[in-house]
Amino acid sequence: MKYYSLNNHNSKASFKEAAVTGIAPDKGLYFPETIPQLESGFINNIEDYSNTEIAVKAITPFIGDEIPPDKLREIVEETLAFSFPLVQVDEDVYALELFHGPTLAFKDVGARFMSRCLRYFLQDDKKEVTVLVATSGDTGGAVASGFLGVEGIKVVILYPSGKVSDVQERQLTTLGQNITALEVSGTFDDCQDMVKQAFLDDELKGLNLTSANSINIARWLPQMFYYFFAYKELRKNGRPLVVSVPSGNFGNICAGMMAKKMGLPIMHFIAATNANDTVPRYMESRRYVPMPAVETLSNAMDVSNPSNFVRILELFGPESLSQELSSYSFTDEETLKTIAQLHKNHHYLPDPHGAVGYLGLKKFMKTNPGVTGVFLETAHPVKFGESITGNFGIKIALPGQIKTLMYLEKKKIQIENYEGLKKVLAKI
Ligand SMILES: *Cc1c(COP(=O)(O)O)cnc(C)c1O
């Protein structure tokens, strides 16, 4: 498979080049040259396949012969080494729980897949790569865990001081080895700007910098697996399937829309956002006007200019988009009310991101009856303990993945600005 840059369709790269460099030389996002089509025999008998088999079938055409089949199967198996339970929450409403991986958020799948692809590609090249990533919370932990101890790869994570939760900070700062955590006095946008500046800096060329955000195809594409898993569980009930995705950078939902374009029968997508509502406003007015990002309880979605929206427009042009996608924004107040209500009436405790997804789903189903709805539960509620326990006095048991972190020392380097970042990069 070849990938073209969304800035220039003649600028093409292999899967390997796109995964190793992250972004095209002209700074465009990579996009697959053709969309593979699924066989109807596979879709109609999807229950007969294991999750690994489904994922291998879905991802293979995007990689072609760049990774041998047995190696790719091994990568997929390791990526999916935990469960993805579908939990009924309400009549015709299900939560697909994507938080049972090592860092308790859905980003584990993308990070694990990408790290293993890079390891495979770099082992023969004898080349060192530095993964530079800005995080508003969950990306950093997933990337740190996914890349821990991978030879030939150094990971540098920038996070905004005081703006990630305690559990999230522990996930970034306690691993050590090839992982370096930088605490930036500033906002997530400041972190993101420093990362962008580093990619453009000729003096850093020797470091072979790459991204591990969802702009990287090797992190973005495996997220389509979730939608296959949901369909596999619910195909038998015969109603049209709609999926609501709590969205920030729109990588996850864009992967789902790719799965639909390949032939997976999903009737409609709902992009549920917090107060950062650039896409809901776009769907109303067809004008794309990002505002400065605002802080919310669902901090992993505090993104005002979602990188992957251009990919969604490439999949489904602006004219047909309303048929495929609805998008709604919800306040923190609505989010908290929903957490309390789901906990009390349905004995289900969502995290703030999942609650936003549930709200989006219910809003759509109100005017579109007769469907089965799934919302993606993208993080374990314990990651946002403060907003849940603080507000309701609900106690959340610590899962094993977190317990051990509580005794480890946080190690981080404080930096003020871009010069500080360059100093660190020169030394590691
Ligand atoms: C990253 C994240 C999101 C948003 O996903 P995108 O692919 O950026 O839209 C939602 N929920 C949680 C918990 C996240 O960590």
CSV table of C-alpha atoms and ligand atoms in Angstrom, one decimal:
chain,number,residue,atom,x,y,z
A,1,MET,CA,0.0,0.0,0.0
A,2,LYS,CA,1.2,3.5,-0.8
A,3,TYR,CA,0.2,6.6,1.2
A,4,TYR,CA,-0.2,10.1,-0.2
A,5,SER,CA,0.2,13.4,1.6
A,6,LEU,CA,-3.0,15.2,2.0
A,7,ASN,CA,-1.1,18.4,0.9
A,8,ASN,CA,0.0,16.9,-2.4
A,9,HIS,CA,-1.4,13.7,-3.8
A,10,ASN,CA,1.8,13.1,-5.9
A,11,SER,CA,4.0,12.9,-2.8
A,12,LYS,CA,3.9,9.2,-1.8
A,13,ALA,CA,5.4,6.9,0.8
A,14,SER,CA,5.4,3.2,1.7
A,15,PHE,CA,3.8,2.1,5.0
A,16,LYS,CA,7.2,1.9,6.5
A,17,GLU,CA,8.3,5.4,5.5
A,18,ALA,CA,5.0,6.8,6.7
A,19,ALA,CA,5.2,5.0,10.0
A,20,VAL,CA,8.9,5.9,10.6
A,21,THR,CA,8.6,9.6,9.7
A,22,GLY,CA,5.0,10.2,11.0
A,23,ILE,CA,4.2,13.1,8.7
A,24,ALA,CA,5.0,13.8,5.0
A,25,PRO,CA,7.9,16.1,4.1
A,26,ASP,CA,5.4,18.8,3.1
A,27,LYS,CA,3.8,18.4,6.6
A,28,GLY,CA,0.7,16.8,5.2
A,29,LEU,CA,-1.0,13.8,6.9
A,30,TYR,CA,-0.6,10.5,5.1
A,31,PHE,CA,-3.7,8.8,3.6
A,32,PRO,CA,-4.0,5.4,1.9
A,33,GLU,CA,-4.0,5.5,-1.9
A,34,THR,CA,-6.8,3.0,-2.1
A,35,ILE,CA,-9.4,1.9,0.4
A,36,PRO,CA,-9.4,-1.9,0.6
A,37,GLN,CA,-12.8,-3.7,0.4
A,38,LEU,CA,-13.8,-6.5,2.7
A,39,GLU,CA,-15.3,-9.7,1.3
A,40,SER,CA,-19.0,-10.1,2.1
A,41,GLY,CA,-18.3,-13.7,3.2
A,42,PHE,CA,-16.1,-12.3,6.0
A,43,ILE,CA,-18.6,-9.7,7.1
A,44,ASN,CA,-21.6,-12.2,7.1
A,45,ASN,CA,-19.6,-14.7,9.1
A,46,ILE,CA,-17.7,-12.4,11.4
A,47,GLU,CA,-18.7,-14.4,14.5
A,48,ASP,CA,-16.6,-17.3,13.3
A,49,TYR,CA,-13.4,-15.3,13.5
A,50,SER,CA,-11.3,-14.5,16.6
A,51,ASN,CA,-10.5,-10.9,17.4
A,52,THR,CA,-6.9,-11.5,16.2
A,53,GLU,CA,-8.1,-13.0,12.9
A,54,ILE,CA,-10.5,-10.1,12.4
A,55,ALA,CA,-7.7,-7.5,13.1
A,56,VAL,CA,-5.2,-9.3,10.8
A,57,LYS,CA,-7.8,-9.3,8.0
A,58,ALA,CA,-8.6,-5.7,8.5
A,59,ILE,CA,-5.0,-4.3,8.7
A,60,THR,CA,-3.2,-6.6,6.2
A,61,PRO,CA,-4.1,-4.7,3.0
A,62,PHE,CA,-2.8,-1.4,4.5
A,63,ILE,CA,0.6,-3.0,5.0
A,64,GLY,CA,0.9,-5.3,2.0
A,65,ASP,CA,4.1,-7.3,2.0
A,66,GLU,CA,6.0,-4.8,4.1
A,67,ILE,CA,5.6,-7.0,7.2
A,68,PRO,CA,5.6,-10.8,6.6
A,69,PRO,CA,2.2,-12.5,7.5
A,70,ASP,CA,3.5,-14.5,10.5
A,71,LYS,CA,5.2,-11.4,11.9
A,72,LEU,CA,2.2,-9.3,11.4
A,73,ARG,CA,0.0,-11.8,13.2
A,74,GLU,CA,2.4,-11.8,16.1
A,75,ILE,CA,2.3,-8.0,16.3
A,76,VAL,CA,-1.5,-8.0,16.3
A,77,GLU,CA,-1.7,-10.8,18.9
A,78,GLU,CA,0.6,-8.8,21.2
A,79,THR,CA,-1.3,-5.6,20.6
A,80,LEU,CA,-4.6,-7.2,21.5
A,81,ALA,CA,-3.5,-9.1,24.6
A,82,PHE,CA,-6.4,-7.9,26.8
A,83,SER,CA,-10.2,-7.9,26.6
A,84,PHE,CA,-12.7,-5.5,24.9
A,85,PRO,CA,-15.9,-6.3,26.7
A,86,LEU,CA,-19.3,-5.0,25.4
A,87,VAL,CA,-21.5,-4.1,28.4
A,88,GLN,CA,-25.2,-3.5,28.1
A,89,VAL,CA,-26.0,-0.2,29.9
A,90,ASP,CA,-29.6,0.6,28.9
A,91,GLU,CA,-32.1,-0.8,26.4
A,92,ASP,CA,-30.4,-1.0,23.0
A,93,VAL,CA,-27.4,0.9,24.5
A,94,TYR,CA,-24.0,-0.7,25.0
A,95,ALA,CA,-20.6,0.5,26.2
A,96,LEU,CA,-17.6,-1.0,24.4
A,97,GLU,CA,-14.9,-0.9,27.0
A,98,LEU,CA,-11.5,0.0,25.6
A,99,PHE,CA,-9.7,0.6,28.8
A,100,HIS,CA,-8.5,-2.9,29.9
A,101,GLY,CA,-5.0,-2.4,28.6
A,102,PRO,CA,-1.9,-1.6,30.6
A,103,THR,CA,-2.5,2.2,30.8
A,104,LEU,CA,-6.3,1.9,31.1
A,105,ALA,CA,-7.2,4.0,28.0
A,106,PHE,CA,-8.0,3.1,24.4
A,107,LYS,CA,-4.7,4.6,23.2
A,108,ASP,CA,-2.9,1.4,24.3
A,109,VAL,CA,-3.9,-0.4,21.1
A,110,GLY,CA,-2.5,2.2,18.7
A,111,ALA,CA,0.7,2.7,20.8
A,112,ARG,CA,1.4,-1.0,21.1
A,113,PHE,CA,0.8,-1.7,17.4
A,114,MET,CA,2.9,1.3,16.3
A,115,SER,CA,5.8,0.5,18.7
A,116,ARG,CA,6.0,-3.1,17.4
A,117,CYS,CA,5.9,-2.0,13.7
A,118,LEU,CA,8.7,0.4,14.4
A,119,ARG,CA,10.8,-2.2,16.2
A,120,TYR,CA,10.4,-4.5,13.2
A,121,PHE,CA,11.3,-1.9,10.7
A,122,LEU,CA,14.3,-0.5,12.6
A,123,GLN,CA,15.9,-3.8,13.6
A,124,ASP,CA,17.7,-4.2,10.2
A,125,ASP,CA,18.3,-0.5,9.6
A,126,LYS,CA,20.5,-0.1,12.7
A,127,LYS,CA,19.0,3.3,12.9
A,128,GLU,CA,18.0,5.1,16.1
A,129,VAL,CA,14.7,7.0,16.2
A,130,THR,CA,13.4,9.5,18.8
A,131,VAL,CA,9.7,9.5,19.4
A,132,LEU,CA,8.7,13.0,20.5
A,133,VAL,CA,5.1,13.4,21.7
A,134,ALA,CA,3.0,16.0,23.5
A,135,THR,CA,0.3,14.7,25.7
A,136,SER,CA,-2.8,16.2,27.3
A,137,GLY,CA,-3.1,13.1,29.4
A,138,ASP,CA,-3.5,9.6,28.0
A,139,THR,CA,-1.3,9.6,24.9
A,140,GLY,CA,1.9,9.9,27.0
A,141,GLY,CA,1.2,7.0,29.2
A,142,ALA,CA,0.2,4.7,26.4
A,143,VAL,CA,3.2,5.6,24.3
A,144,ALA,CA,5.6,5.2,27.3
A,145,SER,CA,4.2,1.8,28.1
A,146,GLY,CA,4.1,0.7,24.4
A,147,PHE,CA,7.7,1.7,23.7
A,148,LEU,CA,9.3,0.8,27.1
A,149,GLY,CA,12.5,-1.1,26.5
A,150,VAL,CA,12.2,-1.1,22.7
A,151,GLU,CA,15.8,-1.1,21.4
A,152,GLY,CA,16.7,1.7,19.0
A,153,ILE,CA,13.9,4.0,20.1
A,154,LYS,CA,14.0,6.8,22.6
A,155,VAL,CA,10.8,8.4,23.8
A,156,VAL,CA,10.5,12.0,25.0
A,157,ILE,CA,7.1,13.1,26.3
A,158,LEU,CA,6.1,16.7,27.0
A,159,TYR,CA,3.2,17.3,29.3
A,160,PRO,CA,1.7,20.5,30.8
A,161,SER,CA,2.5,21.0,34.4
A,162,GLY,CA,-0.5,20.6,36.7
A,163,LYS,CA,-2.9,19.8,33.9
A,164,VAL,CA,-2.8,16.0,33.9
A,165,SER,CA,-4.3,13.8,36.6
A,166,ASP,CA,-2.1,12.2,39.3
A,167,VAL,CA,-2.5,8.7,37.8
A,168,GLN,CA,-1.7,10.0,34.3
A,169,GLU,CA,1.5,11.8,35.6
A,170,ARG,CA,2.6,8.6,37.3
A,171,GLN,CA,2.2,6.6,34.1
A,172,LEU,CA,4.5,9.0,32.3
A,173,THR,CA,7.2,9.6,34.9
A,174,THR,CA,7.8,6.3,36.7
A,175,LEU,CA,9.0,4.0,34.0
A,176,GLY,CA,12.5,5.2,33.3
A,177,GLN,CA,14.7,3.3,30.8
A,178,ASN,CA,14.3,4.8,27.3
A,179,ILE,CA,11.4,7.1,28.4
A,180,THR,CA,12.1,10.7,29.4
A,181,ALA,CA,9.3,12.8,30.8
A,182,LEU,CA,9.4,16.6,30.5
A,183,GLU,CA,7.2,18.8,32.6
A,184,VAL,CA,6.5,22.0,30.7
A,185,SER,CA,5.4,25.1,32.5
A,186,GLY,CA,2.6,25.9,30.1
A,187,THR,CA,-0.5,24.5,28.4
A,188,PHE,CA,-0.9,21.4,26.2
A,189,ASP,CA,-0.9,23.8,23.2
A,190,ASP,CA,2.6,25.0,24.3
A,191,CYS,CA,3.8,21.4,24.4
A,192,GLN,CA,2.3,20.7,21.0
A,193,ASP,CA,3.9,23.9,19.5
A,194,MET,CA,7.4,22.8,20.8
A,195,VAL,CA,7.0,19.4,19.2
A,196,LYS,CA,6.0,21.0,15.9
A,197,GLN,CA,9.0,23.4,16.1
A,198,ALA,CA,11.3,20.5,16.7
A,199,PHE,CA,10.1,18.6,13.6
A,200,LEU,CA,10.9,21.7,11.5
A,201,ASP,CA,14.4,22.3,13.2
A,202,ASP,CA,17.2,21.3,10.9
A,203,GLU,CA,19.6,21.1,13.8
A,204,LEU,CA,17.6,18.1,15.1
A,205,LYS,CA,17.6,16.2,11.8
A,206,GLY,CA,20.2,13.7,13.2
A,207,LEU,CA,17.7,12.5,15.8
A,208,ASN,CA,15.3,11.0,13.3
A,209,LEU,CA,12.3,12.5,15.1
A,210,THR,CA,8.9,10.8,14.7
A,211,SER,CA,5.5,11.4,16.2
A,212,ALA,CA,3.3,9.0,18.1
A,213,ASN,CA,0.1,11.0,17.9
A,214,SER,CA,-2.8,9.7,15.8
A,215,ILE,CA,-1.4,11.6,12.8
A,216,ASN,CA,1.0,8.6,12.5
A,217,ILE,CA,-0.8,5.9,10.4
A,218,ALA,CA,0.6,3.1,12.5
A,219,ARG,CA,-1.1,4.5,15.6
A,220,TRP,CA,-4.3,5.7,13.8
A,221,LEU,CA,-5.3,2.7,11.6
A,222,PRO,CA,-5.3,-0.2,14.3
A,223,GLN,CA,-8.1,1.8,16.1
A,224,MET,CA,-10.5,0.5,13.4
A,225,PHE,CA,-10.4,-2.9,15.2
A,226,TYR,CA,-12.8,-1.7,17.9
A,227,TYR,CA,-15.6,-1.2,15.3
A,228,PHE,CA,-15.2,-4.7,14.0
A,229,PHE,CA,-15.4,-6.1,17.5
A,230,ALA,CA,-18.6,-4.1,18.2
A,231,TYR,CA,-20.2,-5.3,15.0
A,232,LYS,CA,-19.1,-8.9,15.7
A,233,GLU,CA,-21.0,-8.9,19.0
A,234,LEU,CA,-24.2,-7.1,17.7
A,235,ARG,CA,-24.6,-8.3,14.1
A,236,LYS,CA,-27.1,-11.0,15.2
A,237,ASN,CA,-29.7,-8.6,16.6
A,238,GLY,CA,-30.3,-7.3,13.2
A,239,ARG,CA,-30.9,-3.6,13.9
A,240,PRO,CA,-28.7,-0.9,12.3
A,241,LEU,CA,-25.7,-0.1,14.3
A,242,VAL,CA,-24.7,3.4,15.3
A,243,VAL,CA,-21.5,4.2,17.2
A,244,SER,CA,-20.8,7.3,19.4
A,245,VAL,CA,-17.2,8.2,19.9
A,246,PRO,CA,-15.9,10.7,22.4
A,247,SER,CA,-13.7,12.8,20.2
A,248,GLY,CA,-10.7,15.1,20.6
A,249,ASN,CA,-8.2,14.8,17.8
A,250,PHE,CA,-10.8,12.7,15.9
A,251,GLY,CA,-8.3,9.8,15.2
A,252,ASN,CA,-10.5,7.1,16.8
A,253,ILE,CA,-13.7,8.1,15.0
A,254,CYS,CA,-11.8,8.5,11.7
A,255,ALA,CA,-10.5,4.9,12.0
A,256,GLY,CA,-14.1,3.8,12.5
A,257,MET,CA,-15.2,5.7,9.4
A,258,MET,CA,-12.4,4.0,7.5
A,259,ALA,CA,-13.8,0.6,8.5
A,260,LYS,CA,-17.2,1.7,7.2
A,261,LYS,CA,-15.7,2.7,3.9
A,262,MET,CA,-14.1,-0.7,3.7
A,263,GLY,CA,-17.6,-2.2,3.9
A,264,LEU,CA,-18.3,-2.7,7.7
A,265,PRO,CA,-22.0,-2.1,8.1
A,266,ILE,CA,-22.2,0.8,10.6
A,267,MET,CA,-25.2,3.1,9.8
A,268,HIS,CA,-24.0,6.3,11.4
A,269,PHE,CA,-21.3,7.8,13.6
A,270,ILE,CA,-21.7,10.3,16.4
A,271,ALA,CA,-18.7,12.5,17.3
A,272,ALA,CA,-19.4,13.6,20.9
A,273,THR,CA,-17.2,16.5,22.1
A,274,ASN,CA,-16.8,18.5,25.3
A,275,ALA,CA,-16.9,22.4,25.1
A,276,ASN,CA,-14.2,22.2,22.4
A,277,ASP,CA,-16.9,22.2,19.7
A,278,THR,CA,-15.2,23.1,16.4
A,279,VAL,CA,-16.6,20.1,14.6
A,280,PRO,CA,-20.2,20.3,16.0
A,281,ARG,CA,-20.2,24.0,14.8
A,282,TYR,CA,-18.8,22.9,11.4
A,283,MET,CA,-21.6,20.4,10.9
A,284,GLU,CA,-24.1,23.2,11.5
A,285,SER,CA,-22.5,25.9,9.5
A,286,ARG,CA,-19.9,24.2,7.2
A,287,ARG,CA,-17.4,26.7,8.5
A,288,TYR,CA,-14.3,25.4,10.2
A,289,VAL,CA,-13.3,27.9,12.9
A,290,PRO,CA,-11.2,26.6,15.7
A,291,MET,CA,-11.2,28.7,18.9
A,292,PRO,CA,-8.6,28.6,21.7
A,293,ALA,CA,-8.9,25.2,23.5
A,294,VAL,CA,-10.6,25.3,26.9
A,295,GLU,CA,-10.0,23.0,29.9
A,296,THR,CA,-12.7,20.5,30.7
A,297,LEU,CA,-13.2,17.3,32.9
A,298,SER,CA,-12.6,15.2,29.8
A,299,ASN,CA,-9.1,16.5,29.4
A,300,ALA,CA,-8.0,14.1,26.7
A,301,MET,CA,-10.5,15.8,24.4
A,302,ASP,CA,-9.4,19.4,25.1
A,303,VAL,CA,-8.5,19.9,21.4
A,304,SER,CA,-9.8,22.7,19.3
A,305,ASN,CA,-8.2,22.0,16.0
A,306,PRO,CA,-8.5,18.2,15.5
A,307,SER,CA,-5.7,16.9,13.2
A,308,ASN,CA,-7.7,14.1,11.8
A,309,PHE,CA,-10.7,16.0,10.6
A,310,VAL,CA,-9.0,16.5,7.2
A,311,ARG,CA,-8.8,12.7,6.9
A,312,ILE,CA,-12.6,12.4,7.5
A,313,LEU,CA,-13.2,15.0,4.8
A,314,GLU,CA,-11.0,12.9,2.5
A,315,LEU,CA,-13.1,9.8,3.2
A,316,PHE,CA,-16.5,11.4,3.0
A,317,GLY,CA,-16.6,14.8,1.3
A,318,PRO,CA,-18.4,17.8,2.9
A,319,GLU,CA,-21.6,17.0,0.8
A,320,SER,CA,-22.2,13.5,2.0
A,321,LEU,CA,-20.8,13.9,5.5
A,322,SER,CA,-24.1,14.6,7.2
A,323,GLN,CA,-25.4,11.2,6.2
A,324,GLU,CA,-22.4,9.6,7.9
A,325,LEU,CA,-21.8,11.8,10.9
A,326,SER,CA,-23.6,13.8,13.6
A,327,SER,CA,-21.7,15.8,16.1
A,328,TYR,CA,-22.8,17.3,19.4
A,329,SER,CA,-21.0,19.2,22.2
A,330,PHE,CA,-21.7,18.8,26.0
A,331,THR,CA,-20.8,20.8,29.0
A,332,ASP,CA,-19.0,19.6,32.1
A,333,GLU,CA,-22.2,20.0,34.1
A,334,GLU,CA,-24.1,17.6,31.7
A,335,THR,CA,-21.1,15.2,31.9
A,336,LEU,CA,-21.2,15.1,35.7
A,337,LYS,CA,-25.0,14.7,35.8
A,338,THR,CA,-24.7,11.8,33.4
A,339,ILE,CA,-22.0,10.0,35.4
A,340,ALA,CA,-24.2,10.3,38.5
A,341,GLN,CA,-27.3,9.2,36.7
A,342,LEU,CA,-25.7,6.2,35.0
A,343,HIS,CA,-24.1,5.1,38.3
A,344,LYS,CA,-27.4,5.4,40.2
A,345,ASN,CA,-30.0,4.2,37.7
A,346,HIS,CA,-27.9,1.8,35.6
A,347,HIS,CA,-25.2,0.7,38.0
A,348,TYR,CA,-22.6,1.7,35.4
A,349,LEU,CA,-19.8,4.1,36.2
A,350,PRO,CA,-18.4,5.8,33.1
A,351,ASP,CA,-15.4,8.1,33.0
A,352,PRO,CA,-16.0,11.7,31.9
A,353,HIS,CA,-15.1,10.9,28.2
A,354,GLY,CA,-17.4,7.8,28.1
A,355,ALA,CA,-20.1,10.0,29.6
A,356,VAL,CA,-19.8,12.5,26.8
A,357,GLY,CA,-20.0,9.6,24.3
A,358,TYR,CA,-23.2,8.3,26.1
A,359,LEU,CA,-24.8,11.7,25.9
A,360,GLY,CA,-24.1,11.9,22.2
A,361,LEU,CA,-25.6,8.5,21.6
A,362,LYS,CA,-28.8,9.3,23.5
A,363,LYS,CA,-29.2,12.6,21.7
A,364,PHE,CA,-29.0,10.8,18.3
A,365,MET,CA,-31.3,7.9,19.3
A,366,LYS,CA,-34.0,10.3,20.5
A,367,THR,CA,-34.8,11.2,16.9
A,368,ASN,CA,-33.5,8.0,15.3
A,369,PRO,CA,-35.3,5.1,17.0
A,370,GLY,CA,-34.9,1.4,16.0
A,371,VAL,CA,-31.2,1.3,16.1
A,372,THR,CA,-28.6,-0.4,18.4
A,373,GLY,CA,-26.3,2.1,19.9
A,374,VAL,CA,-22.7,1.7,21.1
A,375,PHE,CA,-20.7,4.3,22.9
A,376,LEU,CA,-16.9,3.8,23.3
A,377,GLU,CA,-15.8,3.9,26.9
A,378,THR,CA,-12.3,5.2,26.2
A,379,ALA,CA,-10.8,5.3,29.7
A,380,HIS,CA,-11.1,3.7,33.1
A,381,PRO,CA,-12.9,6.0,35.6
A,382,VAL,CA,-10.1,5.6,38.1
A,383,LYS,CA,-7.9,7.7,35.8
A,384,PHE,CA,-10.1,10.7,36.5
A,385,GLY,CA,-10.7,9.8,40.1
A,386,GLU,CA,-10.7,13.4,41.3
A,387,SER,CA,-13.6,14.4,39.1
A,388,ILE,CA,-15.6,11.4,40.1
A,389,THR,CA,-14.8,10.7,43.8
A,390,GLY,CA,-14.5,14.4,44.5
A,391,ASN,CA,-18.0,15.1,43.2
A,392,PHE,CA,-19.9,12.1,44.4
A,393,GLY,CA,-17.9,10.4,47.0
A,394,ILE,CA,-17.9,7.2,44.8
A,395,LYS,CA,-15.0,4.9,45.7
A,396,ILE,CA,-13.2,3.3,42.8
A,397,ALA,CA,-11.1,0.2,43.5
A,398,LEU,CA,-7.6,0.6,42.1
A,399,PRO,CA,-6.9,-1.9,39.3
A,400,GLY,CA,-3.6,-3.8,39.4
A,401,GLN,CA,-2.0,-1.7,36.6
A,402,ILE,CA,-2.3,1.4,38.9
A,403,LYS,CA,-1.5,-0.1,42.3
A,404,THR,CA,2.2,-0.6,41.6
A,405,LEU,CA,2.6,2.9,40.2
A,406,MET,CA,1.6,4.4,43.5
A,407,TYR,CA,4.9,3.3,45.2
A,408,LEU,CA,7.2,4.4,42.4
A,409,GLU,CA,9.1,7.7,42.3
A,410,LYS,CA,8.1,10.3,39.7
A,411,LYS,CA,11.1,11.3,37.6
A,412,LYS,CA,10.8,14.3,35.3
A,413,ILE,CA,12.8,17.2,33.9
A,414,GLN,CA,11.2,20.6,34.1
A,415,ILE,CA,11.5,22.8,31.1
A,416,GLU,CA,10.3,26.4,30.4
A,417,ASN,CA,10.7,26.8,26.7
A,418,TYR,CA,11.9,25.4,23.4
A,419,GLU,CA,15.6,26.0,24.3
A,420,GLY,CA,15.0,23.8,27.3
A,421,LEU,CA,13.7,21.0,25.1
A,422,LYS,CA,16.7,21.3,22.8
A,423,LYS,CA,19.1,21.0,25.7
A,424,VAL,CA,17.4,17.8,26.8
A,425,LEU,CA,17.4,16.3,23.3
A,426,ALA,CA,21.1,17.0,23.0
A,427,LYS,CA,21.9,15.0,26.1
A,428,ILE,CA,19.7,11.9,26.0
B,1,LIG,C1,-7.4,10.5,23.4
B,1,LIG,C2,-8.7,10.3,24.0
B,1,LIG,C3,-9.9,10.6,23.4
B,1,LIG,C4,-10.0,11.2,22.1
B,1,LIG,O1,-9.6,10.4,21.0
B,1,LIG,P1,-9.3,11.1,19.6
B,1,LIG,O2,-8.8,9.9,18.8
B,1,LIG,O3,-8.2,12.1,19.9
B,1,LIG,O4,-10.5,11.7,19.1
B,1,LIG,C5,-11.1,10.2,24.1
B,1,LIG,N1,-11.1,9.7,25.3
B,1,LIG,C6,-9.9,9.4,25.9
B,1,LIG,C7,-10.0,8.8,27.3
B,1,LIG,C8,-8.7,9.7,25.3
B,1,LIG,O5,-7.5,9.4,26.0
